[in-house]
Short mmCIF file of C-alpha atoms in Angstrom, two decimals:
data_model
loop_
_atom_site.label_atom_id
_atom_site.label_comp_id
_atom_site.label_asym_id
_atom_site.label_seq_id
_atom_site.Cartn_x
_atom_site.Cartn_y
_atom_site.Cartn_z
CA UNK A 1 191.79 123.00 150.37
CA UNK A 2 192.49 120.18 147.91
CA UNK A 3 191.89 120.52 144.16
CA UNK A 4 189.05 117.99 144.52
CA UNK A 5 187.37 120.20 147.15
CA UNK A 6 187.86 123.29 144.98
CA UNK A 7 186.28 121.53 141.98
CA UNK A 8 183.34 120.58 144.18
CA UNK A 9 182.84 124.27 145.09
CA UNK A 10 183.02 125.19 141.41
CA UNK A 11 180.58 122.44 140.41
CA UNK A 12 178.02 123.57 142.96
CA UNK A 13 178.32 127.27 142.14
CA UNK A 14 180.07 128.23 145.39
CA UNK A 15 183.41 129.35 143.88
CA UNK A 16 184.00 133.04 143.34
CA UNK A 17 186.43 134.74 140.96
CA UNK A 18 189.60 133.64 139.23
CA UNK A 19 191.85 130.70 139.98
CA UNK A 20 194.92 132.94 139.68
CA UNK A 21 197.15 132.44 142.75
CA UNK A 22 194.75 129.78 144.08
CA UNK A 23 195.63 126.17 144.96
CA UNK A 24 199.38 126.89 144.96
CA UNK A 25 201.50 123.90 144.05
CA UNK A 26 198.98 122.20 141.75
CA UNK A 27 198.92 122.20 137.97
CA UNK A 28 196.20 124.37 136.46
CA UNK A 29 195.19 123.76 132.87
CA UNK A 30 193.93 125.76 129.96
CA UNK A 31 191.08 123.96 128.27
CA UNK A 32 190.05 123.54 124.65
CA UNK A 33 187.09 121.40 123.60
CA UNK A 34 186.55 120.67 119.91
CA UNK A 35 184.44 118.29 117.80
CA UNK A 36 186.45 115.30 116.67
CA UNK A 37 186.37 116.58 113.07
CA UNK A 38 188.74 119.40 114.12
CA UNK A 39 190.70 117.45 116.72
CA UNK A 40 193.42 116.09 114.42
CA UNK A 41 194.46 119.49 113.09
CA UNK A 42 194.40 120.88 116.62
CA UNK A 43 196.59 118.03 117.91
CA UNK A 44 199.13 118.73 115.19
CA UNK A 45 198.91 122.45 116.03
CA UNK A 46 199.80 121.66 119.65
CA UNK A 47 202.68 119.42 118.56
CA UNK A 48 204.09 122.19 116.38
CA UNK A 49 203.68 124.84 119.08
CA UNK A 50 204.71 123.18 122.33
CA UNK A 51 205.58 126.43 124.13
CA UNK A 52 202.02 127.88 124.05
CA UNK A 53 200.32 124.44 123.85
CA UNK A 54 202.01 121.94 126.20
CA UNK A 55 199.40 119.23 125.96
CA UNK A 56 198.98 117.26 129.19
CA UNK A 57 195.89 115.23 128.37
CA UNK A 58 193.57 114.43 125.46
CA UNK A 59 190.28 112.73 126.34
CA UNK A 60 188.49 110.12 124.26
CA UNK A 61 185.59 111.61 122.25
CA UNK A 62 182.55 112.29 124.43
CA UNK A 63 184.35 111.44 127.67
CA UNK A 64 184.01 114.38 130.12
CA UNK A 65 186.45 112.90 132.66
CA UNK A 66 190.13 113.88 132.59
CA UNK A 67 191.23 110.44 133.80
CA UNK A 68 194.91 111.16 134.11
CA UNK A 69 195.01 114.68 135.60
CA UNK A 70 191.87 114.62 137.76
CA UNK A 71 190.14 111.22 138.00
CA UNK A 72 186.48 111.66 138.93
CA UNK A 73 186.29 115.28 137.74
CA UNK A 74 183.74 116.42 135.17
CA UNK A 75 184.91 118.81 132.46
CA UNK A 76 181.31 119.96 131.88
CA UNK A 77 180.88 121.48 135.34
CA UNK A 78 184.25 121.70 137.11
CA UNK A 79 185.74 124.69 135.29
CA UNK A 80 184.93 128.07 136.88
CA UNK A 81 184.28 129.82 133.57
CA UNK A 82 183.94 128.64 129.97
CA UNK A 83 184.11 130.59 126.71
CA UNK A 84 181.74 129.41 123.96
CA UNK A 85 182.87 130.00 120.36
CA UNK A 86 180.78 129.47 117.23
CA UNK A 87 182.57 129.79 113.89
CA UNK A 88 185.47 131.42 115.75
CA UNK A 89 183.41 134.11 117.49
CA UNK A 90 183.09 134.28 121.26
CA UNK A 91 179.32 134.15 121.73
CA UNK A 92 178.95 133.67 125.48
CA UNK A 93 180.53 132.79 128.81
CA UNK A 94 179.12 130.03 131.01
CA UNK A 95 179.81 128.27 134.29
CA UNK A 96 178.31 124.96 133.17
CA UNK A 97 178.37 123.39 129.70
CA UNK A 98 176.22 120.30 130.28
CA UNK A 99 173.55 121.67 127.92
CA UNK A 100 176.17 122.13 125.18
CA UNK A 101 177.85 118.74 125.54
CA UNK A 102 178.17 116.54 122.46
CA UNK A 103 179.30 112.92 122.06
CA UNK A 104 181.99 113.96 119.57
CA UNK A 105 183.73 116.51 121.83
CA UNK A 106 187.41 115.97 122.55
CA UNK A 107 188.98 117.83 125.49
CA UNK A 108 192.53 119.13 125.34
CA UNK A 109 194.11 120.02 128.69
CA UNK A 110 197.07 122.34 128.27
CA UNK A 111 199.45 123.24 131.12
CA UNK A 112 198.97 126.83 132.34
CA UNK A 113 201.59 129.21 133.63
CA UNK A 114 199.27 129.85 136.59
CA UNK A 115 200.78 126.57 137.80
CA UNK A 116 204.20 128.02 138.45
CA UNK A 117 203.37 131.24 140.30
CA UNK A 118 203.51 129.38 143.62
CA UNK A 119 206.92 127.96 142.70
CA UNK A 120 208.20 131.45 141.87
CA UNK A 121 206.88 132.77 145.16
CA UNK A 122 208.61 129.99 147.10
CA UNK A 123 211.97 131.05 145.67
CA UNK A 124 211.37 134.53 147.10
CA UNK A 125 210.10 136.18 143.90
CA UNK A 126 207.08 138.30 144.95
CA UNK A 127 203.92 137.67 142.94
CA UNK A 128 203.56 140.03 139.99
CA UNK A 129 200.99 142.76 140.63
CA UNK A 130 198.92 141.20 137.86
CA UNK A 131 199.32 138.44 135.28
CA UNK A 132 198.63 140.20 132.00
CA UNK A 133 197.62 138.33 128.84
CA UNK A 134 198.83 139.95 125.61
CA UNK A 135 198.62 139.25 121.89
CA UNK A 136 202.00 139.45 120.08
CA UNK A 137 203.21 139.84 116.49
CA UNK A 138 204.97 136.44 116.67
CA UNK A 139 203.30 133.87 114.39
CA UNK A 140 202.70 130.31 115.54
CA UNK A 141 203.40 127.36 113.20
CA UNK A 142 200.18 126.54 111.30
CA UNK A 143 198.53 123.10 111.21
CA UNK A 144 195.57 122.62 108.93
CA UNK A 145 193.26 125.60 109.49
CA UNK A 146 194.82 126.49 112.85
CA UNK A 147 197.20 129.46 112.76
CA UNK A 148 197.54 132.84 114.46
CA UNK A 149 199.65 134.98 116.75
CA UNK A 150 201.41 133.79 119.87
CA UNK A 151 199.66 135.00 123.03
CA UNK A 152 201.80 135.55 126.12
CA UNK A 153 201.45 136.16 129.83
CA UNK A 154 203.50 139.03 131.28
CA UNK A 155 204.87 139.30 134.80
CA UNK A 156 207.02 142.06 136.29
CA UNK A 157 210.19 141.38 138.23
CA UNK A 158 213.73 142.62 138.83
CA UNK A 159 216.51 141.45 136.48
CA UNK A 160 217.87 139.10 139.17
CA UNK A 161 214.39 137.65 139.68
CA UNK A 162 213.99 137.28 135.92
CA UNK A 163 217.13 135.14 135.81
CA UNK A 164 215.95 133.01 138.72
CA UNK A 165 212.47 132.69 137.19
CA UNK A 166 214.05 131.56 133.90
CA UNK A 167 216.07 128.88 135.67
CA UNK A 168 213.04 127.67 137.59
CA UNK A 169 210.44 127.64 134.83
CA UNK A 170 212.87 125.99 132.38
CA UNK A 171 212.40 122.85 134.48
CA UNK A 172 208.68 122.84 133.69
CA UNK A 173 208.08 122.59 129.92
CA UNK A 174 204.71 121.03 130.78
CA UNK A 175 203.48 124.44 131.97
CA UNK A 176 205.11 126.57 129.21
CA UNK A 177 208.73 126.24 130.39
CA UNK A 178 211.23 129.09 130.14
CA UNK A 179 210.13 132.60 129.09
CA UNK A 180 209.96 133.36 125.39
CA UNK A 181 211.10 136.96 125.90
CA UNK A 182 212.35 139.38 128.52
CA UNK A 183 212.51 143.17 128.30
CA UNK A 184 211.14 145.42 125.56
CA UNK A 185 207.50 144.46 124.80
CA UNK A 186 207.76 146.08 121.34
CA UNK A 187 210.35 143.48 120.28
CA UNK A 188 207.58 140.86 120.18
CA UNK A 189 204.82 143.26 119.20
CA UNK A 190 203.07 143.12 122.59
CA UNK A 191 200.75 146.08 123.04
CA UNK A 192 200.60 146.91 126.74
CA UNK A 193 197.86 149.48 126.18
CA UNK A 194 195.46 146.78 125.00
CA UNK A 195 195.91 143.56 126.98
CA UNK A 196 193.52 140.66 126.35
CA UNK A 197 193.37 140.34 130.12
CA UNK A 198 194.53 142.69 132.88
CA UNK A 199 194.65 146.48 133.18
CA UNK A 200 196.18 148.63 130.42
CA UNK A 201 199.78 149.55 131.27
CA UNK A 202 200.97 153.10 130.62
CA UNK A 203 204.55 152.61 131.66
CA UNK A 204 206.61 149.93 133.32
CA UNK A 205 207.75 151.04 136.77
CA UNK A 206 211.45 151.67 137.44
CA UNK A 207 213.40 148.71 138.72
CA UNK A 208 211.25 145.96 137.21
CA UNK A 209 211.27 144.41 133.76
CA UNK A 210 208.52 142.50 131.97
CA UNK A 211 209.04 138.77 131.49
CA UNK A 212 206.91 136.95 128.91
CA UNK A 213 205.79 133.33 128.88
CA UNK A 214 203.90 131.57 126.06
CA UNK A 215 200.24 131.35 127.05
CA UNK A 216 197.47 128.79 126.63
CA UNK A 217 195.13 131.49 125.34
CA UNK A 218 197.04 131.13 122.04
CA UNK A 219 194.67 128.39 120.74
CA UNK A 220 191.69 130.71 121.28
CA UNK A 221 193.34 133.16 118.88
CA UNK A 222 194.01 130.30 116.45
CA UNK A 223 190.34 129.35 116.67
CA UNK A 224 189.38 132.87 115.63
CA UNK A 225 191.22 132.18 112.38
CA UNK A 226 190.27 128.51 111.94
CA UNK A 227 186.61 129.33 112.66
CA UNK A 228 185.67 125.80 113.80
CA UNK A 229 181.92 125.32 113.82
CA UNK A 230 181.97 124.85 117.62
CA UNK A 231 184.62 125.25 120.30
CA UNK A 232 184.67 125.66 124.05
CA UNK A 233 187.56 126.89 126.16
CA UNK A 234 188.42 128.15 129.62
CA UNK A 235 188.08 131.88 130.26
CA UNK A 236 191.36 133.73 130.85
CA UNK A 237 192.32 133.69 134.53
CA UNK A 238 190.22 130.58 135.17
CA UNK A 239 192.36 127.45 135.13
CA UNK A 240 191.08 123.90 135.40
CA UNK A 241 192.35 122.65 138.77
CA UNK A 242 194.08 119.27 138.49
CA UNK A 243 195.24 116.86 141.21
CA UNK A 244 198.82 116.93 139.89
CA UNK A 245 201.52 118.66 141.98
CA UNK A 246 203.46 120.99 139.69
CA UNK A 247 206.77 119.75 141.14
CA UNK A 248 205.95 116.23 139.91
CA UNK A 249 206.28 117.52 136.32
CA UNK A 250 209.83 118.81 136.82
CA UNK A 251 212.13 117.59 134.08
CA UNK A 252 215.35 117.97 136.04
CA UNK B 1 230.54 115.09 108.21
CA UNK B 2 227.32 117.07 108.50
CA UNK B 3 223.90 115.40 108.81
CA UNK B 4 223.12 116.72 105.31
CA UNK B 5 226.19 114.98 103.89
CA UNK B 6 225.33 111.79 105.76
CA UNK B 7 221.78 111.83 104.36
CA UNK B 8 223.24 112.27 100.89
CA UNK B 9 225.37 109.14 101.38
CA UNK B 10 222.29 107.25 102.58
CA UNK B 11 220.17 108.48 99.64
CA UNK B 12 222.74 107.33 97.11
CA UNK B 13 223.34 103.92 98.71
CA UNK B 14 226.84 104.74 99.97
CA UNK B 15 226.13 104.49 103.72
CA UNK B 16 227.00 101.28 105.55
CA UNK B 17 225.60 99.95 108.80
CA UNK B 18 223.84 101.51 111.75
CA UNK B 19 223.68 105.15 112.77
CA UNK B 20 224.47 104.18 116.39
CA UNK B 21 227.33 106.38 117.69
CA UNK B 22 227.41 108.26 114.35
CA UNK B 23 226.98 112.04 113.85
CA UNK B 24 227.57 112.75 117.57
CA UNK B 25 225.82 115.85 118.79
CA UNK B 26 222.86 115.74 116.40
CA UNK B 27 219.34 114.54 117.12
CA UNK B 28 218.50 111.20 115.57
CA UNK B 29 214.85 110.26 115.17
CA UNK B 30 212.77 107.16 115.21
CA UNK B 31 210.32 107.18 112.35
CA UNK B 32 206.71 106.05 112.01
CA UNK B 33 204.72 106.54 108.80
CA UNK B 34 200.98 105.86 108.83
CA UNK B 35 197.99 106.55 106.55
CA UNK B 36 196.02 109.57 107.72
CA UNK B 37 193.14 107.30 108.78
CA UNK B 38 195.32 105.98 111.63
CA UNK B 39 197.20 109.22 112.33
CA UNK B 40 194.79 110.69 114.89
CA UNK B 41 194.89 107.67 117.19
CA UNK B 42 198.65 107.51 116.85
CA UNK B 43 199.01 111.20 117.73
CA UNK B 44 196.94 110.66 120.88
CA UNK B 45 199.05 107.56 121.65
CA UNK B 46 202.21 109.68 121.48
CA UNK B 47 200.62 112.37 123.69
CA UNK B 48 199.73 109.75 126.31
CA UNK B 49 203.14 108.10 126.19
CA UNK B 50 205.67 110.94 125.97
CA UNK B 51 208.58 108.95 127.42
CA UNK B 52 208.72 106.37 124.57
CA UNK B 53 207.16 108.73 121.98
CA UNK B 54 208.58 112.26 122.30
CA UNK B 55 207.16 113.64 119.08
CA UNK B 56 209.42 116.21 117.43
CA UNK B 57 207.66 116.64 114.08
CA UNK B 58 204.48 115.60 112.28
CA UNK B 59 204.40 116.18 108.54
CA UNK B 60 201.39 117.20 106.50
CA UNK B 61 199.80 114.22 104.66
CA UNK B 62 201.83 113.21 101.60
CA UNK B 63 204.69 115.60 102.35
CA UNK B 64 207.99 113.65 102.43
CA UNK B 65 210.02 116.61 103.74
CA UNK B 66 210.62 117.04 107.47
CA UNK B 67 210.56 120.83 107.18
CA UNK B 68 211.45 121.62 110.77
CA UNK B 69 214.10 119.03 111.64
CA UNK B 70 215.84 118.62 108.26
CA UNK B 71 214.69 121.06 105.56
CA UNK B 72 215.39 119.63 102.11
CA UNK B 73 215.59 116.03 103.29
CA UNK B 74 213.40 113.30 101.80
CA UNK B 75 211.85 110.79 104.17
CA UNK B 76 211.40 108.30 101.29
CA UNK B 77 215.13 107.88 100.68
CA UNK B 78 217.15 109.43 103.51
CA UNK B 79 216.67 106.78 106.20
CA UNK B 80 219.28 104.01 106.16
CA UNK B 81 216.78 101.19 106.77
CA UNK B 82 212.97 101.02 106.82
CA UNK B 83 210.65 98.35 108.25
CA UNK B 84 207.49 97.69 106.25
CA UNK B 85 204.45 96.47 108.20
CA UNK B 86 201.17 95.23 106.73
CA UNK B 87 198.34 94.57 109.19
CA UNK B 88 200.88 94.73 112.00
CA UNK B 89 203.30 92.16 110.57
CA UNK B 90 206.84 93.06 109.55
CA UNK B 91 206.90 91.96 105.90
CA UNK B 92 210.19 93.40 104.68
CA UNK B 93 213.12 95.78 105.19
CA UNK B 94 214.04 98.37 102.58
CA UNK B 95 216.52 101.15 101.98
CA UNK B 96 214.16 103.18 99.80
CA UNK B 97 210.37 103.52 100.07
CA UNK B 98 209.63 105.67 97.01
CA UNK B 99 207.71 102.77 95.43
CA UNK B 100 205.54 102.47 98.56
CA UNK B 101 204.79 106.17 99.00
CA UNK B 102 201.15 107.27 99.24
CA UNK B 103 199.57 110.74 99.25
CA UNK B 104 197.87 110.03 102.59
CA UNK B 105 201.02 109.10 104.52
CA UNK B 106 201.82 111.13 107.63
CA UNK B 107 205.35 110.95 109.07
CA UNK B 108 205.98 111.04 112.80
CA UNK B 109 209.53 111.87 113.86
CA UNK B 110 210.23 110.76 117.41
CA UNK B 111 213.39 111.70 119.32
CA UNK B 112 215.79 108.76 119.73
CA UNK B 113 218.06 107.99 122.65
CA UNK B 114 220.85 107.52 120.08
CA UNK B 115 220.91 111.33 120.23
CA UNK B 116 222.34 111.48 123.73
CA UNK B 117 225.15 108.93 123.56
CA UNK B 118 227.56 111.63 122.44
CA UNK B 119 226.48 113.83 125.34
CA UNK B 120 227.09 110.98 127.79
CA UNK B 121 230.51 110.35 126.31
CA UNK B 122 231.47 114.01 126.65
CA UNK B 123 230.81 113.84 130.38
CA UNK B 124 233.34 111.00 130.62
CA UNK B 125 230.86 108.11 130.61
CA UNK B 126 232.32 105.47 128.25
CA UNK B 127 229.95 104.27 125.54
CA UNK B 128 228.04 101.15 126.55
CA UNK B 129 229.38 98.00 124.89
CA UNK B 130 226.10 97.77 123.03
CA UNK B 131 222.73 99.56 123.07
CA UNK B 132 220.26 96.76 123.64
CA UNK B 133 216.57 97.06 122.77
CA UNK B 134 214.24 95.08 125.06
CA UNK B 135 210.51 94.49 125.40
CA UNK B 136 209.19 94.96 128.97
CA UNK B 137 206.09 93.95 130.94
CA UNK B 138 205.19 97.62 131.48
CA UNK B 139 202.00 98.58 129.60
CA UNK B 140 201.75 101.85 127.69
CA UNK B 141 198.56 103.97 127.91
CA UNK B 142 196.23 102.95 125.05
CA UNK B 143 194.76 105.34 122.48
CA UNK B 144 192.20 104.00 120.03
CA UNK B 145 193.63 100.75 118.69
CA UNK B 146 197.19 101.54 119.74
CA UNK B 147 198.41 99.76 122.89
CA UNK B 148 201.21 97.45 123.91
CA UNK B 149 204.30 97.02 126.06
CA UNK B 150 206.91 99.66 126.70
CA UNK B 151 210.14 98.94 124.81
CA UNK B 152 213.40 100.19 126.34
CA UNK B 153 217.02 100.66 125.46
CA UNK B 154 219.56 99.34 127.94
CA UNK B 155 223.06 100.69 128.59
CA UNK B 156 225.63 99.47 131.14
CA UNK B 157 227.44 101.83 133.47
CA UNK B 158 228.74 102.20 137.02
CA UNK B 159 226.37 103.51 139.72
CA UNK B 160 228.14 106.90 139.70
CA UNK B 161 227.82 107.07 135.93
CA UNK B 162 224.14 106.09 136.19
CA UNK B 163 223.53 109.07 138.47
CA UNK B 164 225.37 111.42 136.13
CA UNK B 165 223.55 109.99 133.10
CA UNK B 166 220.22 110.52 134.87
CA UNK B 167 221.04 114.15 135.57
CA UNK B 168 222.16 114.72 131.99
CA UNK B 169 219.36 112.96 130.12
CA UNK B 170 216.69 114.51 132.38
CA UNK B 171 217.48 117.76 130.55
CA UNK B 172 216.44 116.19 127.23
CA UNK B 173 212.80 115.02 127.37
CA UNK B 174 212.73 115.44 123.58
CA UNK B 175 214.97 112.37 123.27
CA UNK B 176 213.29 110.23 125.99
CA UNK B 177 214.58 112.20 129.01
CA UNK B 178 215.58 110.51 132.26
CA UNK B 179 215.78 106.71 132.54
CA UNK B 180 212.59 104.83 133.39
CA UNK B 181 214.46 102.23 135.46
CA UNK B 182 217.88 101.35 136.83
CA UNK B 183 219.05 98.01 138.21
CA UNK B 184 217.20 94.68 138.20
CA UNK B 185 215.83 93.99 134.67
CA UNK B 186 213.23 91.60 136.12
CA UNK B 187 211.51 94.49 137.93
CA UNK B 188 210.24 95.76 134.57
CA UNK B 189 209.97 92.35 132.95
CA UNK B 190 212.91 92.89 130.59
CA UNK B 191 214.21 89.59 129.26
CA UNK B 192 217.93 89.94 128.63
CA UNK B 193 218.11 86.52 127.00
CA UNK B 194 215.82 87.67 124.16
CA UNK B 195 216.58 91.27 123.17
CA UNK B 196 214.75 92.75 120.19
CA UNK B 197 218.11 94.16 119.19
CA UNK B 198 221.62 93.35 120.43
CA UNK B 199 223.28 90.15 121.64
CA UNK B 200 221.62 87.97 124.29
CA UNK B 201 223.04 88.72 127.76
CA UNK B 202 223.80 85.82 130.10
CA UNK B 203 224.88 87.89 133.08
CA UNK B 204 225.63 91.50 133.82
CA UNK B 205 229.34 91.99 134.52
CA UNK B 206 230.49 92.99 138.00
CA UNK B 207 230.77 96.70 138.64
CA UNK B 208 228.21 97.87 136.09
CA UNK B 209 224.46 98.15 136.34
CA UNK B 210 221.88 98.31 133.56
CA UNK B 211 220.14 101.63 132.97
CA UNK B 212 216.90 101.66 130.94
CA UNK B 213 215.48 104.43 128.79
CA UNK B 214 212.08 104.43 127.08
CA UNK B 215 212.60 103.61 123.40
CA UNK B 216 211.05 104.73 120.13
CA UNK B 217 210.64 101.11 119.04
CA UNK B 218 207.60 101.09 121.37
CA UNK B 219 205.21 102.25 118.59
CA UNK B 220 206.30 99.30 116.42
CA UNK B 221 205.09 96.99 119.19
CA UNK B 222 201.85 99.00 119.43
CA UNK B 223 201.41 98.59 115.68
CA UNK B 224 201.62 94.82 116.08
CA UNK B 225 198.51 95.08 118.25
CA UNK B 226 196.70 97.84 116.32
CA UNK B 227 197.36 96.03 113.03
CA UNK B 228 197.06 99.14 110.84
CA UNK B 229 196.61 98.23 107.21
CA UNK B 230 199.99 99.84 106.33
CA UNK B 231 202.83 101.27 108.36
CA UNK B 232 206.46 102.07 107.78
CA UNK B 233 209.12 102.67 110.41
CA UNK B 234 212.84 102.95 110.91
CA UNK B 235 214.77 99.76 111.62
CA UNK B 236 216.25 99.47 115.11
CA UNK B 237 219.74 101.00 115.27
CA UNK B 238 219.04 103.18 112.22
CA UNK B 239 218.05 106.70 113.24
CA UNK B 240 216.91 109.44 110.88
CA UNK B 241 219.70 112.04 110.98
CA UNK B 242 218.36 115.56 111.59
CA UNK B 243 220.12 118.92 111.38
CA UNK B 244 219.22 119.74 114.99
CA UNK B 245 222.02 119.84 117.61
CA UNK B 246 220.89 117.78 120.60
CA UNK B 247 222.08 120.50 122.99
CA UNK B 248 219.60 122.91 121.39
CA UNK B 249 216.76 120.81 122.83
CA UNK B 250 217.97 121.11 126.42
CA UNK B 251 215.18 122.15 128.73
CA UNK B 252 217.38 123.58 131.46
#
C-alpha cells in the first residue's frame, strides 16, 4: 500500500486503528493546527525545541494541503484521529475536522519517531513491545506563551541495540534524531506507572533497557499551558502519513 | 582567543577585517534583524529553506542578547560589520547599530559555512584560496513576501577532497550541511565572473573542482524582493562569533 492509498482509506472511513508500525519506510508526522494569531509563538517554540518539534512543513493560513510532504492530501480528512483543544483542554476526538476548519488555521507538520521504527527493524532490532508516550520533568525552552515539559517516546531494547539505534536515529534529526536519554527513567522524571499512551509498566524486564526519544506530543503539553483559544492535533499513535521516504531525510 | 574576547575586540572597535578563517572550531552565524511585523513570514521562509537558512536562534522582540548561542553578547555592537537595508535596498554599512535599534526588532541567527572551514582543514583539506559568494538561478521556496534565488558559497578542492568534505559537512546541517552542488557552475546558474563576494574567476584551475554550499546571504537576496521597510544583516565575510563549538552540533 502507498501512503496515498492509505490516506484514501482514512478519508473514506475505512482505516482501522493506529498508524504505529504501518507504512514502514515513510515519514509519519505529528500535527498541530493553530490560528495564525498563535502561529508565530509556536514557530519560535519549535525553533527553540528542535528535538521534540522537528518542523517539516508549515502551510499557508487556511490551506489544508501539505504541498511539500503530501501533494494532493487534505489535512481536514486524511488524519486517522484528531484531538480538539479549546483553551488548552482536550474537548473531543474526531476523524474529520471539516466542520471545524477556519481560514486562519496554520498547519505544522512535525516529524514523528514512528517514522524510524521500520529503519530500526531493518537493522535487526526487533520492534519494541509497545511505543510508550511519557511526560518527563525536563522543561522545554519557552517561546511566548508556549512552555511545558518534554514528552518522550520509550522503546525497550538490549544495550547493543540501544547503541545501534542511537547511531541510526542520529542520522535523522528530522524525525527526532538521537535519543535524549537511555536507562533509568527516574533520571528524566518519566513515570512509567502513568504513561500518556501505552500500558502502565510495573518493572522493566531483565536484559532490556528503556531508550527515550523526544516526542511530537510535547506541543500538546505546551498547549495545555499556553491555553490557545483553539488548537487541533493528531491523537497519539496516529501519524499523518506522508509520501516522503524516511531514508531521503538522512543527514549523512 | 575565545569568542568572548573576539566579541570584546569587535565591540570596542579593535577588530580588523573579516571573520573568515578566524576562531576555528566555533560556530559563526549569519544575522538577519527584522521588525516583528515581518518576522513570521521570515520564520516560515527559513523553515521552507533549511539549507540556506539553518536557524540556530530567534530572539524575543527587542532583546539584543543571543541567550543561547552567546550569553552576555550584544547583537547591536558585537558584529564586525552590518548591512542596513531600507525597503530592500542596501543603504549603508555600519560597525554599530545601537542608534538604529528598535523595540520590535527580532534577531535571526543562521549557521554559517564559515563554521566548518576549520573542520575541513583538520581533515587535511587545504583552505580554499577564497570563499566566493555567488547568486544562482535556483529558486528558493517562497513564504509570504520572501522569495528569491539561492545564494551559495564556493570552495575549490580536488575530487577526493570534495568527497571527504561532503561526508564531513553532511554531519552539520546546522551550518548548511552537505553541498548543494559540485562541478559545473553553469548547472546552477552561478556566474563566476560576477561574484557577490570574492574576486571574479576567469577559469577554474586544473586539478580542482568547485564545490557549492547553500549560503546565509540568501535571505539578503530575498529581502531585496520582499522589500521590508527595515532590515539589518551581517556583511558577507563577517560572521557573528558564537560560544558554540561547531563539533557540538554534529548530528552523527
